[in-house]
Short mmCIF file of C-alpha atoms in Angstrom, two decimals:
data_model
loop_
_atom_site.label_atom_id
_atom_site.label_comp_id
_atom_site.label_asym_id
_atom_site.label_seq_id
_atom_site.Cartn_x
_atom_site.Cartn_y
_atom_site.Cartn_z
CA MET A 1 85.45 -39.88 -95.77
CA SER A 2 85.05 -37.27 -93.05
CA THR A 3 87.80 -36.57 -90.51
CA ASN A 4 85.87 -38.19 -87.65
CA LYS A 5 85.18 -41.33 -89.67
CA ARG A 6 88.84 -41.50 -90.75
CA GLN A 7 90.06 -41.22 -87.15
CA ASP A 8 87.55 -43.83 -86.03
CA THR A 9 88.76 -46.19 -88.76
CA GLN A 10 92.39 -45.68 -87.77
CA GLN A 11 91.62 -46.51 -84.14
CA ARG A 12 89.79 -49.69 -85.15
CA VAL A 13 92.71 -50.72 -87.38
CA LEU A 14 95.18 -50.22 -84.53
CA ALA A 15 92.93 -52.30 -82.26
CA CYS A 16 93.02 -55.12 -84.82
CA LEU A 17 96.84 -55.06 -84.78
CA ALA A 18 97.15 -55.22 -80.99
CA ALA A 19 98.48 -58.80 -80.83
CA GLU A 20 101.09 -59.34 -78.09
CA LEU A 21 104.37 -60.44 -79.67
CA SER A 22 106.99 -60.15 -76.92
CA SER A 23 105.47 -62.96 -74.85
CA ILE A 24 105.77 -65.52 -77.67
CA PHE A 25 109.48 -65.86 -76.87
CA VAL A 26 108.71 -67.24 -73.40
CA VAL A 27 107.68 -70.62 -74.83
CA LEU A 28 110.55 -70.89 -77.34
CA ASP A 29 114.15 -72.08 -77.00
CA PRO A 30 116.39 -69.67 -78.94
CA PHE A 31 119.19 -72.27 -79.16
CA ALA A 32 117.00 -75.02 -80.62
CA PRO A 33 117.56 -75.87 -84.32
CA SER A 34 113.79 -75.60 -84.76
CA PHE A 35 113.64 -72.09 -83.32
CA GLY A 36 112.91 -70.45 -86.68
CA ALA A 37 110.09 -72.83 -87.55
CA SER A 38 108.60 -72.64 -84.05
CA LEU A 39 108.77 -68.84 -84.12
CA ALA A 40 106.89 -68.74 -87.42
CA SER A 41 104.24 -71.18 -86.21
CA VAL A 42 103.56 -69.39 -82.91
CA THR A 43 103.61 -65.95 -84.55
CA ASN A 44 101.23 -66.93 -87.35
CA ALA A 45 98.78 -68.42 -84.88
CA ARG A 46 98.76 -65.18 -82.92
CA VAL A 47 98.38 -62.75 -85.85
CA ILE A 48 96.26 -64.80 -88.29
CA ASP A 49 93.14 -62.66 -87.90
CA ALA A 50 94.85 -59.25 -87.70
CA TRP A 51 94.99 -58.41 -91.42
CA PRO A 52 91.48 -59.67 -92.34
CA HIS A 53 89.93 -57.65 -89.51
CA ALA A 54 91.97 -54.55 -90.39
CA ARG A 55 90.94 -54.89 -94.05
CA ASP A 56 87.28 -55.08 -93.07
CA CYS A 57 87.59 -51.76 -91.25
CA PHE A 58 88.24 -50.02 -94.57
CA SER A 59 85.54 -51.91 -96.47
CA SER A 60 82.83 -50.90 -94.02
CA ALA A 61 84.06 -47.30 -94.01
CA ALA A 62 84.04 -46.78 -97.78
CA GLU A 63 81.04 -44.75 -98.85
CA VAL A 64 80.99 -45.32 -102.63
CA ARG A 65 82.62 -48.68 -103.34
CA VAL A 66 84.57 -51.34 -101.57
CA MET A 67 88.27 -50.47 -101.37
CA SER A 68 90.62 -52.85 -103.19
CA GLU A 69 92.67 -55.17 -100.97
CA VAL A 70 95.98 -53.62 -102.10
CA ASN A 71 94.75 -50.09 -101.37
CA ALA A 72 93.44 -51.25 -98.00
CA LEU A 73 96.89 -52.67 -97.26
CA ARG A 74 98.53 -49.34 -98.10
CA GLN A 75 96.10 -47.52 -95.82
CA ALA A 76 96.56 -50.01 -92.97
CA TRP A 77 100.36 -49.85 -93.35
CA ALA A 78 100.31 -46.06 -93.06
CA VAL A 79 98.30 -46.36 -89.83
CA ALA A 80 100.50 -49.15 -88.41
CA THR A 81 103.71 -47.12 -88.80
CA GLN A 82 102.82 -45.52 -85.46
CA SER A 83 104.23 -48.65 -83.77
CA ASP A 84 107.02 -51.02 -84.85
CA LEU A 85 105.28 -54.01 -83.26
CA LYS A 86 101.92 -53.25 -84.90
CA LEU A 87 103.74 -53.00 -88.23
CA ALA A 88 105.25 -56.45 -87.59
CA VAL A 89 101.80 -57.85 -86.76
CA LEU A 90 100.36 -56.47 -89.99
CA TYR A 91 103.31 -57.73 -92.02
CA ARG A 92 103.20 -61.29 -90.66
CA SER A 93 99.40 -61.47 -90.88
CA ALA A 94 99.18 -60.10 -94.45
CA ASN A 95 101.87 -62.58 -95.52
CA LEU A 96 99.32 -65.33 -94.87
CA SER A 97 97.19 -63.90 -97.69
CA VAL A 98 96.67 -65.94 -100.88
CA ASN A 99 96.48 -62.78 -102.98
CA PRO A 100 99.80 -62.44 -104.90
CA GLU A 101 99.25 -58.70 -105.38
CA VAL A 102 99.05 -58.24 -101.61
CA ILE A 103 102.26 -60.25 -101.11
CA ALA A 104 104.09 -58.18 -103.75
CA GLN A 105 102.88 -54.88 -102.28
CA LEU A 106 103.82 -56.07 -98.81
CA ALA A 107 107.43 -56.72 -99.88
CA LYS A 108 107.71 -53.18 -101.27
CA LEU A 109 106.29 -51.61 -98.12
CA ALA A 110 108.57 -53.68 -95.87
CA ALA A 111 111.66 -52.68 -97.85
CA ILE A 112 110.81 -49.02 -97.27
CA SER A 113 109.97 -49.30 -93.57
CA LEU A 114 112.50 -51.88 -92.33
CA PRO A 115 115.54 -49.52 -92.18
CA LYS A 116 113.53 -47.17 -89.94
CA LEU A 117 112.44 -49.74 -87.36
CA LYS A 118 113.92 -49.62 -83.84
CA ASP A 119 112.22 -52.49 -81.99
CA GLU A 120 114.35 -55.62 -82.40
CA VAL A 121 111.37 -57.99 -82.05
CA ALA A 122 109.66 -56.32 -85.00
CA ILE A 123 112.91 -56.38 -86.98
CA CYS A 124 113.43 -60.07 -86.20
CA LEU A 125 109.92 -61.08 -87.29
CA ILE A 126 110.03 -59.13 -90.55
CA LYS A 127 113.59 -60.14 -91.47
CA ALA A 128 112.85 -63.79 -90.69
CA GLN A 129 109.98 -63.70 -93.21
CA LEU A 130 111.95 -61.78 -95.81
CA THR A 131 115.26 -63.68 -95.69
CA GLY A 132 114.43 -66.98 -94.00
CA HIS A 133 117.40 -66.43 -91.66
CA VAL A 134 116.53 -65.94 -88.00
CA ILE A 135 118.75 -64.22 -85.42
CA PRO A 136 116.98 -64.34 -82.03
CA PRO A 137 116.35 -60.88 -80.59
CA SER A 138 118.30 -59.96 -77.45
CA LEU A 139 115.10 -58.61 -75.79
CA VAL A 140 117.31 -56.08 -73.99
CA GLY A 141 114.68 -53.34 -74.26
CA HIS A 142 111.75 -55.51 -73.15
CA ILE A 143 112.10 -54.95 -69.41
CA ASP A 144 108.64 -56.43 -68.76
CA LEU A 145 110.15 -59.87 -69.39
CA LYS A 146 112.06 -61.72 -66.66
CA PRO A 147 115.85 -61.09 -66.39
CA GLY A 148 116.63 -64.79 -66.91
CA LEU A 149 114.71 -64.84 -70.19
CA ARG A 150 116.40 -61.67 -71.41
CA LEU A 151 119.81 -63.13 -70.53
CA ARG A 152 118.94 -66.35 -72.41
CA TYR A 153 118.04 -64.43 -75.55
CA GLY A 154 121.00 -62.10 -75.11
CA LEU A 155 123.28 -65.16 -75.19
CA ALA A 156 121.49 -66.59 -78.23
CA HIS A 157 121.46 -63.27 -80.07
CA HIS A 158 125.19 -62.63 -79.73
CA TYR A 159 126.09 -66.31 -80.27
CA ALA A 160 124.17 -66.29 -83.57
CA LYS A 161 126.37 -63.42 -84.71
CA ASN A 162 129.66 -64.77 -83.31
CA PRO A 163 129.58 -68.44 -82.20
CA THR A 164 132.53 -68.36 -79.78
CA ALA A 165 133.03 -69.23 -76.12
CA LEU A 166 134.33 -65.70 -75.56
CA THR A 167 131.02 -64.23 -76.77
CA LEU A 168 128.98 -66.39 -74.40
CA LEU A 169 131.18 -65.57 -71.40
CA GLN A 170 131.27 -61.84 -72.07
CA VAL A 171 127.48 -61.64 -72.39
CA ALA A 172 126.87 -63.83 -69.33
CA ALA A 173 129.31 -61.85 -67.18
CA THR A 174 128.13 -58.37 -68.16
CA HIS A 175 124.37 -58.74 -68.76
CA ARG A 176 122.44 -56.17 -66.75
CA ASN A 177 120.13 -57.05 -63.86
CA ALA A 178 121.16 -60.72 -63.74
CA SER A 179 122.20 -62.47 -60.54
CA ASP A 180 125.20 -64.80 -60.36
CA TYR A 181 122.76 -67.72 -60.16
CA LEU A 182 121.00 -66.65 -63.36
CA ARG A 183 124.32 -66.10 -65.14
CA SER A 184 125.52 -69.58 -64.26
CA ARG A 185 122.18 -71.23 -65.03
CA GLU A 186 121.65 -69.61 -68.42
CA LEU A 187 125.27 -70.09 -69.54
CA GLY A 188 125.09 -73.80 -68.67
CA ARG A 189 121.75 -74.10 -70.48
CA ALA A 190 123.20 -72.40 -73.56
CA VAL A 191 126.30 -74.62 -73.66
CA ARG A 192 124.23 -77.81 -73.32
CA ALA A 193 121.82 -76.73 -76.08
CA ILE A 194 124.67 -75.82 -78.43
CA VAL A 195 126.51 -79.09 -77.83
CA GLN A 196 123.37 -81.23 -78.17
CA ALA A 197 122.48 -79.50 -81.44
CA GLY A 198 125.97 -80.11 -82.78
CA GLN A 199 126.45 -76.42 -83.46
CA PRO A 200 129.95 -74.91 -83.76
CA LEU A 201 131.45 -73.38 -80.60
CA LYS A 202 134.93 -71.91 -80.84
CA ARG A 203 136.84 -72.41 -77.59
CA LEU A 204 138.71 -69.68 -75.78
CA THR A 205 142.33 -69.13 -76.67
CA GLU A 206 144.87 -68.94 -73.85
CA LEU A 207 145.16 -65.18 -74.28
CA GLU A 208 141.38 -64.74 -74.20
CA PHE A 209 141.26 -66.76 -70.98
CA PHE A 210 143.94 -64.61 -69.36
CA LEU A 211 142.07 -61.44 -70.36
CA LEU A 212 138.75 -62.57 -68.87
CA SER A 213 137.34 -60.79 -65.85
CA ASN A 214 137.25 -62.72 -62.58
CA LYS A 215 133.47 -63.06 -62.90
CA ALA A 216 133.78 -64.53 -66.39
CA VAL A 217 136.45 -66.98 -65.18
CA ARG A 218 134.19 -68.19 -62.37
CA LEU A 219 131.45 -68.79 -64.95
CA ALA A 220 133.84 -70.64 -67.26
CA ILE A 221 134.98 -73.05 -64.55
CA GLY A 222 131.60 -73.28 -62.81
CA SER A 223 130.75 -76.73 -64.16
CA ASP A 224 132.43 -79.69 -65.83
CA GLU A 225 130.38 -78.98 -68.95
CA CYS A 226 131.54 -75.36 -69.22
CA ARG A 227 135.17 -76.27 -68.55
CA GLN A 228 135.07 -79.00 -71.15
CA HIS A 229 133.56 -76.95 -73.96
CA LEU A 230 134.69 -73.39 -73.23
CA LEU A 231 138.27 -73.59 -71.96
CA PRO A 232 141.32 -74.24 -74.17
CA LEU A 233 142.78 -77.73 -73.70
CA SER A 234 146.07 -76.33 -72.37
CA ILE A 235 144.20 -74.50 -69.58
CA GLN A 236 142.10 -77.57 -68.77
CA GLN A 237 145.26 -79.64 -68.35
CA THR A 238 147.04 -77.08 -66.13
CA LEU A 239 144.06 -75.69 -64.21
CA GLN A 240 144.96 -75.41 -60.54
CA PRO A 241 142.47 -76.85 -58.02
CA GLU A 242 142.31 -73.65 -55.95
CA LEU A 243 140.76 -71.88 -58.96
CA PHE A 244 137.56 -73.84 -58.30
CA THR A 245 137.09 -72.68 -54.71
CA ASP A 246 139.02 -69.45 -54.13
CA LEU A 247 137.08 -66.44 -55.44
CA ASP A 248 140.17 -64.24 -55.06
CA TYR A 249 142.41 -66.53 -57.08
CA ASP A 250 144.19 -64.56 -59.81
CA HIS A 251 144.28 -66.50 -63.07
CA LYS A 252 146.38 -63.93 -64.92
CA PRO A 253 150.12 -64.33 -65.53
CA GLU A 254 152.40 -61.46 -64.52
CA LYS A 255 152.84 -60.26 -68.13
CA ILE A 256 149.11 -59.70 -68.51
CA LYS A 257 148.91 -57.92 -65.15
CA GLN A 258 151.76 -55.66 -66.20
CA LEU A 259 150.04 -54.79 -69.46
CA GLU A 260 146.75 -54.12 -67.67
CA ARG A 261 148.51 -51.68 -65.37
CA LEU A 262 150.10 -50.07 -68.38
CA ALA A 263 146.70 -49.82 -70.11
CA ARG A 264 145.17 -48.15 -67.05
CA ALA A 265 148.01 -45.63 -66.95
CA LEU A 266 147.66 -44.92 -70.66
CA THR A 267 143.90 -44.64 -70.57
CA TYR A 268 143.08 -43.00 -67.27
CA LEU A 269 146.02 -40.60 -67.06
CA ASP A 270 146.96 -42.03 -63.66
CA LEU A 271 149.70 -39.72 -62.44
CA GLU A 272 150.76 -42.14 -59.72
CA SER A 273 151.33 -45.04 -62.13
CA VAL A 274 153.73 -43.31 -64.49
CA ALA A 275 156.37 -45.81 -63.40
CA GLU A 276 154.45 -48.45 -65.33
CA ILE A 277 154.82 -46.41 -68.49
CA THR A 278 158.52 -45.88 -67.93
CA ASN A 279 158.98 -49.55 -67.18
CA ALA A 280 157.33 -50.40 -70.49
CA LEU A 281 160.74 -49.71 -72.04
CA LEU A 282 162.16 -52.55 -69.95
CA LEU A 283 159.63 -55.15 -71.08
CA ASP A 284 161.16 -58.18 -72.72
CA LYS A 285 160.61 -58.62 -76.44
CA ALA A 286 157.87 -61.19 -75.95
CA THR A 287 155.89 -58.91 -73.66
CA LYS A 288 156.34 -55.95 -76.01
CA ALA A 289 154.96 -58.05 -78.83
CA LEU A 290 152.12 -59.18 -76.58
CA ALA A 291 151.35 -55.55 -75.74
CA ILE A 292 150.59 -54.78 -79.38
CA ASP A 293 147.82 -57.43 -79.27
CA VAL A 294 146.60 -56.96 -75.71
CA LEU A 295 146.41 -53.18 -75.23
CA PRO A 296 143.72 -52.63 -77.90
CA VAL A 297 141.61 -55.38 -76.32
CA LEU A 298 141.97 -53.86 -72.85
CA ASP A 299 141.11 -50.42 -74.15
CA ARG A 300 138.08 -51.72 -76.06
CA LYS A 301 136.78 -53.49 -72.94
CA ARG A 302 137.22 -50.30 -70.92
CA ASN A 303 135.39 -48.22 -73.53
CA LEU A 304 132.46 -50.66 -73.52
CA LEU A 305 132.29 -50.51 -69.73
CA VAL A 306 132.37 -46.71 -69.71
CA ALA A 307 129.68 -46.60 -72.40
CA GLU A 308 127.40 -48.83 -70.29
CA GLN A 309 127.97 -46.88 -67.07
CA SER A 310 127.89 -43.37 -68.55
CA PRO A 311 125.84 -43.31 -71.77
CA HIS A 312 125.50 -39.53 -71.75
CA ARG A 313 128.49 -37.21 -71.60
CA ASP A 314 128.23 -33.82 -69.99
CA ALA A 315 127.52 -31.49 -72.88
CA GLY A 316 129.26 -28.67 -71.01
CA HIS A 317 132.65 -30.38 -71.10
CA HIS A 318 135.10 -29.53 -73.82
CA SER A 319 135.50 -32.39 -76.28
CA TYR A 320 139.07 -33.45 -76.93
CA SER A 321 140.31 -35.85 -79.56
CA VAL A 322 140.10 -39.53 -78.59
CA ARG A 323 143.68 -40.19 -77.57
CA SER A 324 145.30 -41.72 -74.49
CA ARG A 325 147.51 -39.42 -72.46
CA VAL A 326 150.13 -40.19 -69.88
CA GLY A 327 150.87 -38.37 -66.65
CA ARG A 328 154.47 -38.01 -65.47
CA THR A 329 155.88 -37.69 -61.99
CA ARG A 330 159.16 -38.00 -60.17
CA SER A 331 159.58 -41.13 -58.10
CA GLY A 332 158.57 -41.09 -54.44
CA LYS A 333 155.20 -40.79 -52.76
CA SER A 334 155.70 -37.16 -51.73
CA ALA A 335 157.30 -36.05 -54.99
CA GLN A 336 155.76 -33.06 -56.74
CA HIS A 337 154.01 -33.84 -60.00
CA ILE A 338 155.85 -31.99 -62.74
CA TRP A 339 156.39 -32.31 -66.46
CA SER A 340 159.22 -34.39 -67.86
CA PRO A 341 159.56 -35.09 -71.58
CA LEU A 342 159.06 -38.59 -72.96
CA ALA A 343 162.29 -40.20 -74.06
CA SER A 344 162.58 -40.60 -77.82
CA VAL A 345 163.09 -44.36 -77.47
CA ALA A 346 159.83 -44.56 -75.53
CA PHE A 347 158.04 -42.50 -78.16
CA GLU A 348 159.27 -44.88 -80.86
CA TRP A 349 157.98 -47.89 -78.93
CA PHE A 350 154.54 -46.34 -78.49
CA GLN A 351 154.36 -45.82 -82.25
CA MET A 352 154.09 -49.60 -82.62
CA LEU A 353 150.84 -49.58 -80.66
CA PRO A 354 147.39 -48.80 -82.13
CA ALA A 355 146.70 -45.14 -82.85
CA ARG A 356 144.65 -44.50 -79.71
CA PHE A 357 147.68 -45.32 -77.56
CA ARG A 358 150.19 -43.17 -79.41
CA PRO A 359 151.20 -39.99 -77.58
CA PRO A 360 151.45 -36.70 -79.50
CA ALA A 361 154.90 -35.76 -80.78
CA TRP A 362 155.17 -32.77 -78.44
CA TRP A 363 155.45 -35.14 -75.48
CA THR A 364 159.16 -35.39 -76.31
CA LEU A 365 159.68 -31.63 -75.75
CA SER A 366 160.79 -29.94 -72.54
CA ALA A 367 158.55 -27.58 -70.60
CA ASP A 368 160.52 -24.57 -71.92
CA GLU A 369 160.16 -25.76 -75.52
CA LEU A 370 156.43 -26.27 -75.03
CA ALA A 371 156.12 -22.77 -73.59
CA GLN A 372 157.65 -21.35 -76.77
CA GLN A 373 155.26 -23.41 -78.92
CA ILE A 374 152.30 -22.04 -76.97
CA ILE A 375 153.57 -18.46 -77.28
CA ASN A 376 154.06 -18.70 -81.06
CA GLY A 377 150.72 -20.48 -81.53
CA SER A 378 152.05 -23.88 -82.65
CA LEU A 379 150.38 -25.57 -79.67
CA VAL A 380 146.77 -24.62 -78.93
CA ILE A 381 144.33 -25.46 -76.18
CA THR A 382 142.70 -28.35 -78.08
CA ASP A 383 146.08 -30.07 -78.34
CA VAL A 384 146.58 -30.28 -74.58
CA HIS A 385 144.58 -32.35 -72.12
CA PRO A 386 143.71 -30.53 -68.84
CA ALA A 387 145.78 -32.98 -66.77
CA GLU A 388 148.78 -32.44 -69.07
CA LEU A 389 148.35 -28.68 -68.75
CA GLN A 390 148.21 -28.99 -64.98
CA LEU A 391 151.58 -30.75 -64.93
CA LEU A 392 153.07 -28.10 -67.17
CA GLN A 393 151.70 -25.25 -65.06
CA ARG A 394 153.41 -26.74 -62.02
CA THR A 395 156.69 -26.85 -63.96
CA TRP A 396 156.78 -23.46 -65.72
CA GLN A 397 158.63 -20.55 -64.12
CA LYS A 398 157.32 -17.03 -63.48
CA ARG A 399 159.02 -15.80 -66.65
CA ASP A 400 157.02 -18.33 -68.71
CA LYS A 401 153.75 -17.27 -67.09
CA LEU A 402 154.50 -13.61 -67.72
CA ALA A 403 155.27 -14.45 -71.36
CA PHE A 404 151.90 -16.22 -71.68
CA TYR A 405 150.18 -13.16 -70.26
CA GLN A 406 151.97 -10.80 -72.65
CA ALA A 407 151.20 -13.10 -75.61
CA LYS A 408 147.53 -13.29 -74.48
CA ARG A 409 147.71 -17.11 -74.15
CA TYR A 410 145.54 -16.93 -71.07
CA TRP A 411 144.40 -20.57 -71.38
CA ALA A 412 147.92 -21.70 -70.41
CA LEU A 413 147.82 -19.85 -67.09
CA GLU A 414 146.58 -21.27 -63.82
CA SER A 415 143.51 -19.49 -62.51
CA ALA A 416 145.13 -19.06 -59.08
CA VAL A 417 148.56 -18.12 -60.34
CA ASP A 418 150.20 -15.08 -58.74
CA LEU A 419 151.70 -13.42 -61.77
CA PRO A 420 154.79 -11.19 -61.42
CA VAL A 421 154.27 -7.69 -60.02
CA LYS A 422 154.56 -6.34 -63.55
CA VAL A 423 151.00 -7.62 -63.97
CA THR A 424 149.12 -5.20 -61.73
CA LEU A 425 145.99 -5.87 -59.75
CA LEU A 426 144.14 -3.69 -62.24
CA ASP A 427 145.47 -5.85 -65.09
CA LEU A 428 144.22 -8.97 -63.33
CA ARG A 429 140.78 -7.43 -62.81
CA VAL A 430 140.52 -6.50 -66.49
CA LEU A 431 141.51 -10.06 -67.36
CA SER A 432 138.89 -11.46 -64.98
CA THR A 433 136.10 -9.60 -66.76
CA THR A 434 136.54 -11.89 -69.79
CA ASN A 435 138.01 -14.90 -67.92
CA LYS A 436 136.07 -15.44 -64.71
CA ARG A 437 138.51 -18.05 -63.45
CA PHE A 438 141.10 -15.25 -62.96
CA GLU A 439 139.11 -13.80 -60.08
CA GLU A 440 141.00 -16.37 -58.04
CA ALA A 441 144.28 -14.77 -59.14
CA ILE A 442 143.06 -11.47 -57.68
CA VAL A 443 142.30 -13.22 -54.40
CA VAL A 444 145.80 -14.73 -54.34
CA ARG A 445 147.34 -11.31 -54.99
CA LEU A 446 145.27 -9.62 -52.27
CA ALA A 447 146.10 -12.36 -49.77
CA LYS A 448 149.84 -11.81 -50.31
CA SER A 449 149.69 -8.02 -50.07
CA ARG A 450 148.57 -5.92 -47.10
CA ASP A 451 148.72 -2.71 -49.11
CA PRO A 452 145.16 -1.68 -50.00
CA ARG A 453 146.13 1.17 -52.33
CA PRO A 454 146.04 -0.84 -55.60
CA ALA A 455 142.53 -2.01 -54.71
CA LEU A 456 141.48 1.52 -53.75
CA ASP A 457 142.87 2.77 -57.04
CA ILE A 458 140.57 0.35 -58.90
CA ILE A 459 137.61 1.65 -56.88
CA LYS A 460 138.57 5.28 -57.54
CA GLN A 461 138.96 4.76 -61.31
CA SER A 462 135.69 2.89 -61.57
CA GLY A 463 133.65 5.41 -59.58
CA ARG A 464 130.97 2.79 -58.95
CA ALA A 465 129.68 1.42 -55.67
CA ALA A 466 129.35 -2.02 -57.33
CA THR A 467 133.13 -2.10 -57.81
CA LEU A 468 133.59 -1.28 -54.14
CA GLU A 469 131.36 -4.20 -53.18
CA GLN A 470 133.24 -6.52 -55.54
CA ILE A 471 136.60 -5.60 -54.02
CA LYS A 472 135.15 -6.12 -50.56
CA LEU A 473 134.00 -9.66 -51.48
CA LEU A 474 137.39 -10.49 -53.00
CA ALA A 475 139.10 -9.20 -49.84
CA GLU A 476 136.87 -11.45 -47.74
CA LYS A 477 137.84 -14.45 -49.91
CA ALA A 478 141.46 -13.50 -49.28
CA GLU A 479 140.63 -13.58 -45.54
CA LEU A 480 141.37 -9.87 -45.06
CA ASP A 481 139.63 -7.97 -42.26
CA TRP A 482 137.96 -5.22 -44.24
CA GLU A 483 137.89 -2.62 -41.46
CA THR A 484 141.54 -2.96 -40.43
CA TRP A 485 142.76 -3.38 -44.02
CA ILE A 486 141.12 -0.59 -45.99
CA LEU A 487 139.79 2.03 -43.58
CA PRO A 488 143.16 3.25 -42.26
CA ALA A 489 144.13 4.18 -45.81
CA ILE A 490 141.08 6.34 -46.29
CA GLY A 491 142.27 9.23 -44.23
CA SER A 492 142.41 11.51 -41.27
CA LYS A 493 139.96 12.71 -38.64
CA ALA A 494 138.99 15.56 -40.95
CA TRP A 495 138.11 13.11 -43.70
CA SER A 496 136.19 11.00 -41.21
CA GLU A 497 134.11 14.03 -40.30
CA LYS A 498 133.31 14.56 -43.99
CA LEU A 499 132.16 10.97 -44.25
CA ASP A 500 130.09 11.35 -41.11
CA TYR A 501 128.45 14.45 -42.64
CA PHE A 502 127.24 12.31 -45.55
CA ARG A 503 126.45 9.31 -43.36
CA TRP A 504 122.92 8.97 -44.69
CA ASN A 505 124.12 8.31 -48.26
CA SER A 506 127.43 6.54 -47.58
CA PRO A 507 128.12 2.88 -48.28
CA ASP A 508 127.80 1.11 -44.94
CA VAL A 509 131.13 -0.58 -45.37
CA LEU A 510 132.96 2.80 -45.27
CA LEU A 511 131.22 3.85 -42.06
CA LEU A 512 132.07 0.71 -40.09
CA GLY A 513 134.92 1.36 -37.70
CA ILE A 514 135.29 5.01 -38.75
CA ASN A 515 135.84 6.09 -35.13
CA PHE A 516 138.90 3.87 -34.89
CA LEU A 517 140.87 5.86 -37.45
CA LEU A 518 144.05 7.49 -36.13
CA ASP A 519 144.23 11.25 -35.90
CA ASP A 520 147.43 11.22 -37.88
CA GLY A 521 146.10 8.85 -40.55
CA VAL A 522 146.98 9.62 -44.14
CA ALA A 523 144.12 10.59 -46.37
CA LEU A 524 144.34 8.93 -49.78
CA GLU A 525 142.91 11.39 -52.29
CA PRO A 526 139.76 12.40 -50.39
CA ALA A 527 138.37 14.07 -53.47
CA GLY A 528 138.38 10.75 -55.29
CA PHE A 529 136.44 9.03 -52.54
CA LYS A 530 134.03 11.95 -52.30
CA SER A 531 133.37 11.57 -56.02
CA LEU A 532 132.87 7.83 -55.55
CA MET A 533 130.17 8.54 -52.96
CA GLY A 534 128.34 10.84 -55.31
CA ARG A 535 129.23 14.05 -53.48
#
């Protein structure tokens, strides 16, 4: 068969497999006991002619003899792999064949292709035929369908996997693009269908109820039917009337609120809420035991929320190990945030929590001890979260920062730190060539010193006009007036006359304000500046 004929055949096969499958779910109830049978009936009616027509495409294209039905199936399957839904159409249609060889070949092809499929509708239709067990698709990716329908199938999909009240409420409260009306309507519809079908529905536990979001609580108490079948009996008996009308009513006991605050502090590194972490040591035994169960749930809910809101992380950010970290501060609103070690008794209590909440062992060390660990290489940059490092940098003394510089642990230094005078301006500039963030340290040093000679020395040693321009820009960042800062150090009237002689080839910045130089000004190595100017 020529290339043109083969391409024409492929296009005709794809046209035969163009049955619309997503819309079949509009007329079905995913919670009905007959959903599986209804799905098969509607699907078969829609795809019944797909395989016979696709098979005929190969028969008419064969030049020597009619292609066998099994070989035609292989060829059609290869073409249909361009689309998950077309593959599902071919699979369901060919399964209506009375040829046992076709059915056997179809099972082999499906076993190979099924693990590679992405579209959940195609997966549902093929798995339902293979296993006889139907889990309704969530339809989350089929945005052409109405939000209410996608929410209905989202509820049915997750309920089929985990038939609990908590599952229904979580899906209803968090489903994307659904209004409060749709959430309430579809949750009520789901509960009624489940109850009428006599299907199992595990109620909420008290703890699950207390951990619900406010939106999920409003859904749970939105109707007599939902309250009766979703809420634990103890909550139904003690439910306060204001919960039905007050949208701001807080259904959570103080212990749960306290643990939620603790979870936020652990997870978000909230420097202002460190008191919650310290107070964790004062929790009564019952609350401490509750924390071991509740904190992982709170953290898991947060991670799911973050994943939905920010599916793509910035690839430019450094990736640290997944571990919660705690900020520390002295009490008082105006207190400076500094490092304070975690008490050993606190560290022991955190060890009872799941691994993601356990702080690293070095949290129990003082700032001085941590400085020594950094200097000797025991603690490296990947061990320390940026917010932790920031607290430490505010705590360390000048001697520590000088030690980091001498040990070449530059990552432990603040970019704007003004290192001791032993670290010269030239040293800082050399450091900034490989660590751009240390340009800020040069600016800090220039801003604190009115003596331009160290900067001029850098210019003289470099002998490049580009260096002169760089120093000028750094001086401007330090809010130094270039003319009044650097020109008086250049020299006397005699030196000014030399510069004026070479005016045509002099950097403009050296000529500005030259007439304002004092007659008794001190020339700073005129020969060096003459060399810099290329003369």
